[in-house]
Structure formats: structure tokens, C-alpha cells
Tab-separated table of C-alpha atoms and ligand atoms in Angstrom:
chain	number	residue	atom	x	y	z
A	1	MET	CA	-45.850	21.734	-44.678
A	2	LEU	CA	-42.527	21.047	-42.620
A	3	LYS	CA	-39.481	22.553	-44.999
A	4	GLY	CA	-36.965	20.699	-45.502
A	5	GLY	CA	-33.738	21.164	-47.795
A	6	LEU	CA	-30.016	20.591	-48.719
A	7	VAL	CA	-26.804	22.097	-47.956
A	8	VAL	CA	-24.889	21.839	-51.314
A	9	VAL	CA	-20.527	21.686	-51.110
A	10	GLY	CA	-19.104	21.980	-54.787
A	11	GLN	CA	-21.432	20.188	-56.567
A	12	HIS	CA	-22.203	17.885	-53.866
A	13	ILE	CA	-24.365	17.579	-51.106
A	14	ALA	CA	-22.550	17.940	-47.841
A	15	ALA	CA	-25.807	17.337	-45.372
A	16	SER	CA	-29.817	17.397	-45.987
A	17	GLY	CA	-32.685	17.731	-43.225
A	18	PRO	CA	-35.478	20.023	-41.879
A	19	LEU	CA	-35.010	24.083	-43.226
A	20	ASP	CA	-34.879	25.039	-39.879
A	21	GLU	CA	-32.528	22.541	-38.882
A	22	LEU	CA	-30.086	23.575	-41.950
A	23	ARG	CA	-29.767	26.626	-41.169
A	24	GLN	CA	-28.434	26.620	-37.883
A	25	ARG	CA	-25.891	24.145	-38.389
A	26	TYR	CA	-24.908	26.418	-41.670
A	27	PRO	CA	-25.932	30.351	-40.670
A	28	GLU	CA	-23.670	31.328	-43.222
A	29	ALA	CA	-25.669	29.418	-46.027
A	30	PRO	CA	-26.795	31.493	-48.742
A	31	ILE	CA	-30.941	29.666	-49.543
A	32	VAL	CA	-31.909	29.123	-53.136
A	33	HIS	CA	-35.557	27.596	-52.949
A	34	LYS	CA	-36.121	25.256	-55.868
A	35	GLY	CA	-40.482	24.833	-55.307
A	36	LYS	CA	-41.819	21.964	-53.851
A	37	ALA	CA	-40.041	18.842	-53.434
A	38	LEU	CA	-36.304	17.831	-53.690
A	39	THR	CA	-35.932	14.287	-55.396
A	40	PRO	CA	-34.128	12.608	-57.482
A	41	PRO	CA	-34.206	11.444	-60.582
A	42	VAL	CA	-38.239	10.450	-61.567
A	43	VAL	CA	-39.520	7.055	-63.612
A	44	ASN	CA	-42.391	8.052	-65.948
A	45	ALA	CA	-43.186	4.521	-65.339
A	46	HIS	CA	-45.903	4.158	-68.659
A	47	THR	CA	-45.316	5.626	-72.082
A	48	HIS	CA	-45.766	5.215	-75.748
A	49	LEU	CA	-42.560	6.687	-77.556
A	50	ASP	CA	-43.228	5.626	-81.205
A	51	LEU	CA	-46.759	7.565	-80.132
A	52	SER	CA	-44.203	10.662	-80.119
A	53	THR	CA	-45.221	11.864	-83.759
A	54	VAL	CA	-49.416	11.386	-83.135
A	55	PRO	CA	-50.749	14.926	-82.933
A	56	TYR	CA	-52.314	14.756	-79.162
A	57	PHE	CA	-56.369	13.756	-78.641
A	58	ARG	CA	-58.509	15.480	-76.426
A	59	GLY	CA	-62.050	12.587	-76.943
A	60	PRO	CA	-63.664	9.533	-75.408
A	61	TYR	CA	-61.678	7.207	-74.979
A	62	THR	CA	-63.168	5.187	-78.041
A	63	GLU	CA	-62.393	7.959	-80.856
A	64	PHE	CA	-58.957	8.130	-78.831
A	65	ILE	CA	-58.479	4.595	-79.904
A	66	GLN	CA	-59.353	5.422	-83.632
A	67	HIS	CA	-57.357	8.438	-83.695
A	68	VAL	CA	-54.406	5.886	-82.498
A	69	ILE	CA	-55.520	3.238	-85.639
A	70	ASP	CA	-55.590	5.776	-87.915
A	71	HIS	CA	-52.133	7.353	-87.357
A	72	ARG	CA	-50.481	3.385	-87.154
A	73	MET	CA	-47.625	3.784	-89.644
A	74	LYS	CA	-45.549	6.973	-87.559
A	75	ARG	CA	-45.255	4.545	-85.186
A	76	THR	CA	-41.573	4.578	-86.141
A	77	PRO	CA	-37.558	4.327	-84.546
A	78	GLU	CA	-38.052	8.047	-85.641
A	79	ALA	CA	-41.251	8.646	-83.904
A	80	THR	CA	-39.572	6.740	-80.803
A	81	GLN	CA	-35.613	8.121	-80.556
A	82	GLN	CA	-38.024	12.430	-80.608
A	83	GLY	CA	-39.677	10.846	-77.245
A	84	LEU	CA	-36.817	9.548	-75.885
A	85	GLU	CA	-35.076	12.885	-76.365
A	86	ALA	CA	-37.518	14.560	-74.653
A	87	LEU	CA	-37.564	11.883	-71.982
A	88	ARG	CA	-33.535	12.365	-71.667
A	89	ALA	CA	-33.655	16.803	-71.470
A	90	LEU	CA	-36.136	15.640	-68.501
A	91	GLY	CA	-33.494	14.041	-66.861
A	92	VAL	CA	-35.428	10.584	-65.873
A	93	GLY	CA	-33.859	7.652	-63.450
A	94	GLY	CA	-35.739	5.372	-65.570
A	95	PHE	CA	-38.424	4.056	-67.848
A	96	GLY	CA	-41.339	1.631	-69.198
A	97	ASP	CA	-42.500	1.809	-72.774
A	98	ILE	CA	-44.629	0.361	-75.442
A	99	ALA	CA	-43.321	-1.052	-78.540
A	100	TYR	CA	-46.142	-1.814	-81.116
A	101	GLN	CA	-43.071	-2.441	-83.626
A	102	PRO	CA	-40.762	-5.094	-82.609
A	103	GLU	CA	-38.477	-2.567	-84.519
A	104	VAL	CA	-38.691	-0.521	-82.004
A	105	VAL	CA	-37.679	-2.641	-79.742
A	106	GLU	CA	-34.654	-3.776	-81.364
A	107	TRP	CA	-34.216	0.649	-81.845
A	108	LEU	CA	-34.508	0.773	-78.187
A	109	LEU	CA	-31.814	-1.749	-77.260
A	110	GLU	CA	-29.571	-0.469	-78.946
A	111	HIS	CA	-30.113	2.903	-78.914
A	112	CYS	CA	-31.047	3.486	-75.354
A	113	ALA	CA	-28.452	4.827	-72.670
A	114	LEU	CA	-31.881	5.042	-69.854
A	115	PRO	CA	-32.533	1.767	-68.128
A	116	GLY	CA	-35.801	0.400	-67.815
A	117	VAL	CA	-38.429	-1.312	-69.271
A	118	VAL	CA	-39.742	-1.954	-72.895
A	119	TYR	CA	-42.607	-3.969	-73.032
A	120	LEU	CA	-42.817	-5.758	-76.939
A	121	GLU	CA	-47.502	-4.783	-77.454
A	122	VAL	CA	-48.843	-7.838	-78.316
A	123	ILE	CA	-52.877	-7.997	-79.817
A	124	ASN	CA	-54.430	-10.849	-81.154
A	125	ARG	CA	-58.020	-12.207	-80.377
A	126	ASN	CA	-58.041	-15.315	-82.386
A	127	PRO	CA	-57.507	-18.253	-80.038
A	128	THR	CA	-56.694	-20.154	-82.903
A	129	GLU	CA	-53.679	-18.673	-83.173
A	130	ALA	CA	-52.441	-18.579	-79.288
A	131	GLU	CA	-49.856	-20.915	-80.391
A	132	GLY	CA	-48.573	-19.745	-82.800
A	133	ILE	CA	-47.813	-16.134	-81.454
A	134	ALA	CA	-46.818	-16.770	-77.776
A	135	SER	CA	-44.177	-19.263	-79.383
A	136	TRP	CA	-43.256	-16.146	-81.967
A	137	VAL	CA	-43.304	-13.756	-78.528
A	138	ALA	CA	-41.169	-16.345	-76.097
A	139	ARG	CA	-39.006	-16.547	-79.125
A	140	ARG	CA	-38.544	-12.935	-79.883
A	141	LEU	CA	-37.861	-11.920	-76.493
A	142	SER	CA	-34.926	-14.737	-75.262
A	143	GLU	CA	-33.041	-13.292	-78.536
A	144	TRP	CA	-33.757	-9.921	-77.544
A	145	ARG	CA	-32.773	-10.627	-73.725
A	146	GLY	CA	-29.498	-11.281	-74.595
A	147	ARG	CA	-28.410	-8.240	-76.205
A	148	ASN	CA	-26.249	-6.257	-73.616
A	149	SER	CA	-28.845	-3.148	-73.179
A	150	GLN	CA	-29.888	-0.340	-70.124
A	151	LEU	CA	-33.264	-1.825	-70.994
A	152	ARG	CA	-34.987	-5.125	-70.180
A	153	VAL	CA	-37.468	-6.999	-72.616
A	154	GLY	CA	-41.507	-7.757	-71.170
A	155	ILE	CA	-44.382	-8.173	-72.169
A	156	SER	CA	-46.976	-5.760	-73.498
A	157	PRO	CA	-50.754	-7.758	-73.281
A	158	HIS	CA	-52.643	-4.795	-74.485
A	159	THR	CA	-55.624	-4.784	-73.175
A	160	PRO	CA	-58.348	-7.853	-71.546
A	161	TYR	CA	-60.665	-7.572	-74.480
A	162	ASN	CA	-57.895	-6.866	-76.928
A	163	VAL	CA	-55.437	-10.542	-76.293
A	164	SER	CA	-57.537	-13.806	-76.606
A	165	PRO	CA	-58.113	-15.455	-73.359
A	166	ALA	CA	-56.042	-18.709	-74.683
A	167	LEU	CA	-53.041	-16.020	-75.384
A	168	LEU	CA	-53.159	-14.275	-72.449
A	169	LYS	CA	-52.466	-17.472	-70.128
A	170	LYS	CA	-50.099	-19.019	-72.740
A	171	LEU	CA	-48.095	-15.245	-72.748
A	172	VAL	CA	-48.333	-14.913	-68.629
A	173	GLU	CA	-46.256	-18.528	-68.297
A	174	ILE	CA	-44.231	-17.148	-70.041
A	175	ALA	CA	-43.344	-14.218	-68.363
A	176	ARG	CA	-43.351	-16.162	-64.800
A	177	LEU	CA	-41.416	-19.005	-66.159
A	178	GLU	CA	-38.646	-16.874	-67.591
A	179	GLY	CA	-38.960	-13.943	-66.023
A	180	PHE	CA	-40.663	-10.697	-68.034
A	181	PRO	CA	-42.056	-8.357	-66.232
A	182	LEU	CA	-45.512	-7.606	-67.905
A	183	GLN	CA	-47.451	-4.240	-68.131
A	184	MET	CA	-51.564	-4.126	-69.674
A	185	HIS	CA	-53.656	-1.104	-69.550
A	186	VAL	CA	-56.753	-2.646	-67.826
A	187	ALA	CA	-60.202	-0.656	-66.038
A	188	GLU	CA	-58.735	2.656	-68.326
A	189	SER	CA	-61.997	3.616	-69.129
A	190	PRO	CA	-66.041	2.657	-68.594
A	191	GLU	CA	-66.488	1.673	-72.526
A	192	GLU	CA	-63.768	-1.224	-71.517
A	193	THR	CA	-65.852	-2.215	-68.828
A	194	GLU	CA	-69.563	-1.760	-70.545
A	195	LEU	CA	-67.682	-4.336	-73.651
A	196	MET	CA	-65.909	-6.785	-71.506
A	197	THR	CA	-69.663	-6.629	-69.396
A	198	GLN	CA	-72.563	-6.500	-71.502
A	199	GLY	CA	-70.160	-7.306	-75.406
A	200	ARG	CA	-71.684	-3.816	-76.066
A	201	GLY	CA	-70.836	-0.261	-76.351
A	202	PRO	CA	-69.221	1.912	-78.555
A	203	LEU	CA	-65.806	-0.395	-78.653
A	204	GLN	CA	-67.802	-2.697	-80.651
A	205	ALA	CA	-67.804	-0.992	-84.038
A	206	LEU	CA	-64.539	-0.896	-84.098
A	207	PRO	CA	-63.134	-4.274	-85.737
A	208	GLU	CA	-66.082	-3.965	-88.731
A	209	ARG	CA	-64.676	-0.281	-88.927
A	210	TYR	CA	-61.368	-1.312	-89.525
A	211	GLY	CA	-62.064	-4.734	-91.058
A	212	PHE	CA	-60.546	-6.293	-87.947
A	213	PRO	CA	-61.443	-9.468	-87.036
A	214	PRO	CA	-64.934	-9.039	-84.292
A	215	TYR	CA	-64.036	-9.743	-80.255
A	216	GLN	CA	-64.740	-12.860	-79.382
A	217	ALA	CA	-67.308	-13.522	-76.922
A	218	LEU	CA	-66.123	-11.582	-74.229
A	219	PRO	CA	-66.223	-12.744	-70.301
A	220	GLY	CA	-69.183	-11.057	-68.858
A	221	LEU	CA	-67.007	-9.729	-66.291
A	222	THR	CA	-64.992	-6.466	-65.237
A	223	PRO	CA	-62.062	-6.300	-66.060
A	224	VAL	CA	-59.540	-6.921	-62.900
A	225	ARG	CA	-62.430	-9.984	-62.009
A	226	TYR	CA	-62.044	-11.385	-65.551
A	227	LEU	CA	-57.317	-11.027	-64.789
A	228	ALA	CA	-58.553	-12.720	-61.492
A	229	GLU	CA	-60.616	-15.129	-63.080
A	230	LEU	CA	-57.726	-16.004	-65.297
A	231	GLY	CA	-54.842	-16.082	-63.242
A	232	VAL	CA	-53.125	-13.245	-64.618
A	233	LEU	CA	-52.442	-11.157	-61.001
A	234	GLY	CA	-49.842	-11.006	-59.518
A	235	PRO	CA	-46.281	-9.378	-59.163
A	236	HIS	CA	-44.695	-10.136	-62.269
A	237	LEU	CA	-47.867	-7.920	-63.233
A	238	THR	CA	-48.032	-3.808	-63.958
A	239	VAL	CA	-51.628	-2.863	-65.059
A	240	VAL	CA	-51.419	0.347	-65.971
A	241	HIS	CA	-54.783	2.704	-65.082
A	242	GLY	CA	-57.175	0.922	-62.445
A	243	VAL	CA	-59.387	3.590	-62.859
A	244	GLN	CA	-62.249	1.619	-63.102
A	245	VAL	CA	-62.509	-0.004	-60.244
A	246	ASP	CA	-64.754	-0.933	-57.489
A	247	GLU	CA	-62.919	-1.189	-54.210
A	248	GLU	CA	-63.456	-5.371	-53.934
A	249	GLU	CA	-60.926	-4.620	-56.877
A	250	VAL	CA	-58.567	-2.885	-55.465
A	251	GLU	CA	-58.129	-5.711	-52.971
A	252	MET	CA	-57.962	-7.807	-55.648
A	253	LEU	CA	-55.489	-5.691	-57.071
A	254	ALA	CA	-53.051	-4.950	-53.222
A	255	GLN	CA	-53.571	-8.540	-52.288
A	256	SER	CA	-52.111	-10.573	-55.508
A	257	GLY	CA	-48.886	-8.073	-55.085
A	258	THR	CA	-49.643	-6.489	-58.850
A	259	LEU	CA	-48.023	-2.875	-59.339
A	260	VAL	CA	-50.302	-0.521	-60.644
A	261	VAL	CA	-49.606	2.702	-63.205
A	262	ALA	CA	-51.867	5.584	-62.821
A	263	CYS	CA	-51.961	8.275	-66.010
A	264	PRO	CA	-53.807	10.685	-64.309
A	265	ARG	CA	-53.763	13.666	-66.999
A	266	SER	CA	-53.926	10.647	-70.488
A	267	ASN	CA	-57.196	9.264	-67.982
A	268	GLU	CA	-58.828	12.841	-68.160
A	269	ALA	CA	-57.873	13.886	-71.158
A	270	LEU	CA	-59.929	10.892	-72.805
A	271	ALA	CA	-63.091	11.358	-71.022
A	272	CYS	CA	-62.053	8.179	-68.362
A	273	GLY	CA	-62.238	9.198	-64.643
A	274	GLN	CA	-59.706	9.393	-61.914
A	275	MET	CA	-58.224	6.602	-60.209
A	276	PRO	CA	-59.888	6.280	-56.334
A	277	TRP	CA	-56.541	6.760	-54.925
A	278	ASP	CA	-57.639	6.404	-51.021
A	279	TRP	CA	-59.461	2.725	-51.843
A	280	TYR	CA	-55.967	2.244	-53.411
A	281	LEU	CA	-53.432	4.022	-50.550
A	282	LYS	CA	-56.312	1.955	-48.169
A	283	HIS	CA	-55.110	-1.160	-49.392
A	284	ARG	CA	-51.072	-0.083	-49.018
A	285	LEU	CA	-50.865	-0.028	-52.512
A	286	GLU	CA	-49.749	2.490	-53.442
A	287	PRO	CA	-49.859	3.674	-57.884
A	288	ALA	CA	-46.016	4.760	-59.890
A	289	LEU	CA	-46.886	7.672	-61.513
A	290	GLY	CA	-46.694	7.466	-66.046
A	291	THR	CA	-47.345	10.145	-68.379
A	292	ASP	CA	-48.915	7.389	-71.287
A	293	SER	CA	-47.831	8.425	-74.742
A	294	GLN	CA	-48.377	12.088	-76.150
A	295	SER	CA	-51.001	11.744	-77.794
A	296	SER	CA	-53.225	11.848	-74.688
A	297	SER	CA	-50.862	13.599	-72.392
A	298	PRO	CA	-49.453	17.398	-73.132
A	299	ASP	CA	-45.616	15.499	-72.068
A	300	LEU	CA	-43.301	13.410	-70.881
A	301	ASP	CA	-42.840	15.064	-67.312
A	302	VAL	CA	-44.396	13.111	-64.877
A	303	ARG	CA	-43.790	15.088	-61.999
A	304	ASN	CA	-46.464	17.187	-64.137
A	305	GLU	CA	-49.259	14.237	-63.215
A	306	ALA	CA	-48.466	14.831	-59.853
A	307	LEU	CA	-48.625	18.523	-59.346
A	308	PHE	CA	-52.106	17.588	-61.334
A	309	LEU	CA	-53.387	15.615	-58.497
A	310	TRP	CA	-51.650	17.873	-56.002
A	311	GLY	CA	-54.047	19.285	-52.781
A	312	ARG	CA	-56.310	16.181	-54.199
A	313	VAL	CA	-53.713	13.517	-52.735
A	314	ASP	CA	-50.951	13.468	-50.189
A	315	PRO	CA	-48.460	14.813	-51.351
A	316	ARG	CA	-45.957	12.739	-49.919
A	317	VAL	CA	-47.445	9.449	-52.131
A	318	LEU	CA	-47.426	11.905	-54.695
A	319	VAL	CA	-43.262	12.159	-54.579
A	320	ARG	CA	-43.275	8.662	-54.051
A	321	ALA	CA	-45.344	7.290	-57.113
A	322	ALA	CA	-42.642	9.996	-59.357
A	323	THR	CA	-39.698	7.941	-57.586
A	324	ARG	CA	-39.945	4.872	-54.577
A	325	SER	CA	-42.939	3.231	-56.996
A	326	GLY	CA	-41.747	4.215	-60.199
A	327	TYR	CA	-38.863	2.058	-59.657
A	328	ARG	CA	-39.886	-0.910	-58.090
A	329	VAL	CA	-42.396	-1.178	-61.537
A	330	LEU	CA	-39.043	-0.625	-63.866
A	331	GLY	CA	-37.418	-3.719	-61.428
A	332	LEU	CA	-34.666	-1.062	-59.820
A	333	GLU	CA	-33.136	0.180	-56.868
A	334	THR	CA	-34.405	3.324	-55.979
A	335	PRO	CA	-31.301	6.550	-55.283
A	336	ARG	CA	-31.336	7.761	-52.657
A	337	ILE	CA	-30.317	11.310	-51.806
A	338	THR	CA	-27.375	11.738	-49.215
A	339	ARG	CA	-24.134	13.100	-47.966
A	340	GLY	CA	-22.206	12.789	-51.311
A	341	THR	CA	-25.193	12.228	-53.393
A	342	PRO	CA	-23.863	14.319	-57.376
A	343	VAL	CA	-26.320	17.780	-56.980
A	344	SER	CA	-26.993	16.453	-60.844
A	345	GLN	CA	-28.869	13.322	-59.102
A	346	VAL	CA	-31.318	15.704	-57.680
A	347	GLN	CA	-34.591	16.832	-59.323
A	348	SER	CA	-36.524	20.068	-58.042
A	349	TRP	CA	-40.004	20.028	-58.800
B	401	LIG	ZN1	-51.339	3.760	-72.883
């Protein structure tokens, strides 16, 4: 592979390019090896900072969901603060975070100095409550949007099976009209597909176990086809995971302009399989990277997500996934490394 480099003078970049060329231009400069890549600050496009104190879990997806439900009282601003400090220490350029409680959104809007999007998670399967929940969400988000914060606010309908179709349609309408970004877990596990297509499987037992309202009649369609049918796909939506898909569904995501985030280490930990990167790249949809929470990923460093896939996916795609594609998900401009860039704005991998 072509070796590249940066010339540093004082605290700033003076030149960049292929290593051989730079050596000729700066024959006196000592060479400091910096690893696999030099990039702008990476972006963690999918986190749940409020899960930062919930223990790391490995095992089937449905058991993980139970693990999260069992620890739901730990999803506090204090846990979020711990996760935010970890992100800050990693020097990320931005992040996309799902908040389970409105209090966590409030806390982040007030205290977070990093740019990105905080999405309020919505879970409600009762169609008769769709109207009320949707207008409550719309009011809260309009109010939050007026805050002076580094973060934008968005909506996260949890999964296709955990939000009624009536509510999902209303949330998408609000997002489109008001310009709020949407982020949703979709096609993550085989259990999700089994529940959606056949109305059975391990997930089916959860509502009864916890005394939650049951799943409504499920659509008999795979998650992506169901969202396409409802008119949910589009550039306002970021699909997280997109693992349990066929090539036609990848094409549907690509053609609709839907954005996608991959969380490969979490998928591995929860026995969900791996995203079919070849199909995504064939249809010109380059995913971003996220760690998911620290309860299914060992840390919040997306470079480790990329390294997990190193050798299986083109490294240039992985570098773009952790930078350009991540900034795109957050609606932020990708910083460039050029002459004059402070060296503090360069990350090594
Ligand atoms: Zn997640």
C-alpha cells in the first residue's frame, strides 16, 4: 500500500502527500511512524452514552435486550457524563447519541461541548396513543431546538417492531416538516426479522415477561421492506446496523438516500452477524461507524471498529466510514487536513 505522510513544523501541518515525495522535499526531516492512518478527528455516529455504567454483555440479542431492560434505572445523566468524558478523551470530532430519558437530552444540551446530534428514543406500540406521543415529542424537540447548544436534536424510533406504524408515520412527518434527523435500529438481529416476518421467536416473550403491552399484529415484511412500505426511508433517516438484509434491500436503502451506520463489534458480541459491506459498496452506499453502547462494545473508539474489519473491508473505505461518512450522518462538514491545520486536529490510528 502507498505510504503517506505529513510534514509538521512547530504545531502545524506544512505539507502532506506520498512519503517518498515528502522525503525528497524535506530530506533533513526525521520520520516518526504513526501507525495505519492519519485522519481528521473521527466520528462515533451511534452511541448510547446513558448505558455507560451498564456492564458489558456478550450473548444473543434478545438476552441483551433483557439485560438493558433490567438495568434501565442506570440510564442517567451521571452515566451519560461518564460516556461523554470517554468520548472527549478520545478526541472525537462529533457523535450521534440515543437518549432514553428526556433528562439525558436536557443534560447533554446543557453540558456537551462536542458537536453532534442527540436523538430522543421513542418506544410505544399502542396505536391509540400515537397522536398524543407524537405531539409531545414535537413540543419537546421544538423547545430543545431553541437552546444554545453544540448539539442538534433528533428523534429515534427505537426499532420497527417497538413503535406502532401510526406513531412511526407521525414521527417521520414531524422530522420531515421540522428538519429533525431520525436514527433507528433496523435489521440488526435474526430475532428482529423472525418477529417481523413471522410474529414469533425469542423477542415475542419479552412483553409478557416484563408486563409491557404486547406487540401489535406485525407486518409480515422484513424490517427494511416494512419501512419502505410505510414511506419511512429517505435522506432524513439514518439506519443503524442494516445487517440482516438481502441485496434488494441494500439497493432500496441506497436508492432512497437513507444513511447507514455499522457497529461491527456490537453485532459480533450479540451474535447478529456482519453487515454485507460488499453489497453496500456495490450500490454506492458507504456506511458510517458507531460503537453502540459500552454494554455491547468494549470501548467508544470507532477506530477499533475499523480495525476489527481491517483486512475484510478496504481500509480506505473504513477510514472514510470513521470520518467523512460519520460527519455526513451528523450533518457536519468534514474537516480537511491541509497546510496550516493544527497538528492537534490530526488523529493517528
Ligand atoms: Zn444502539
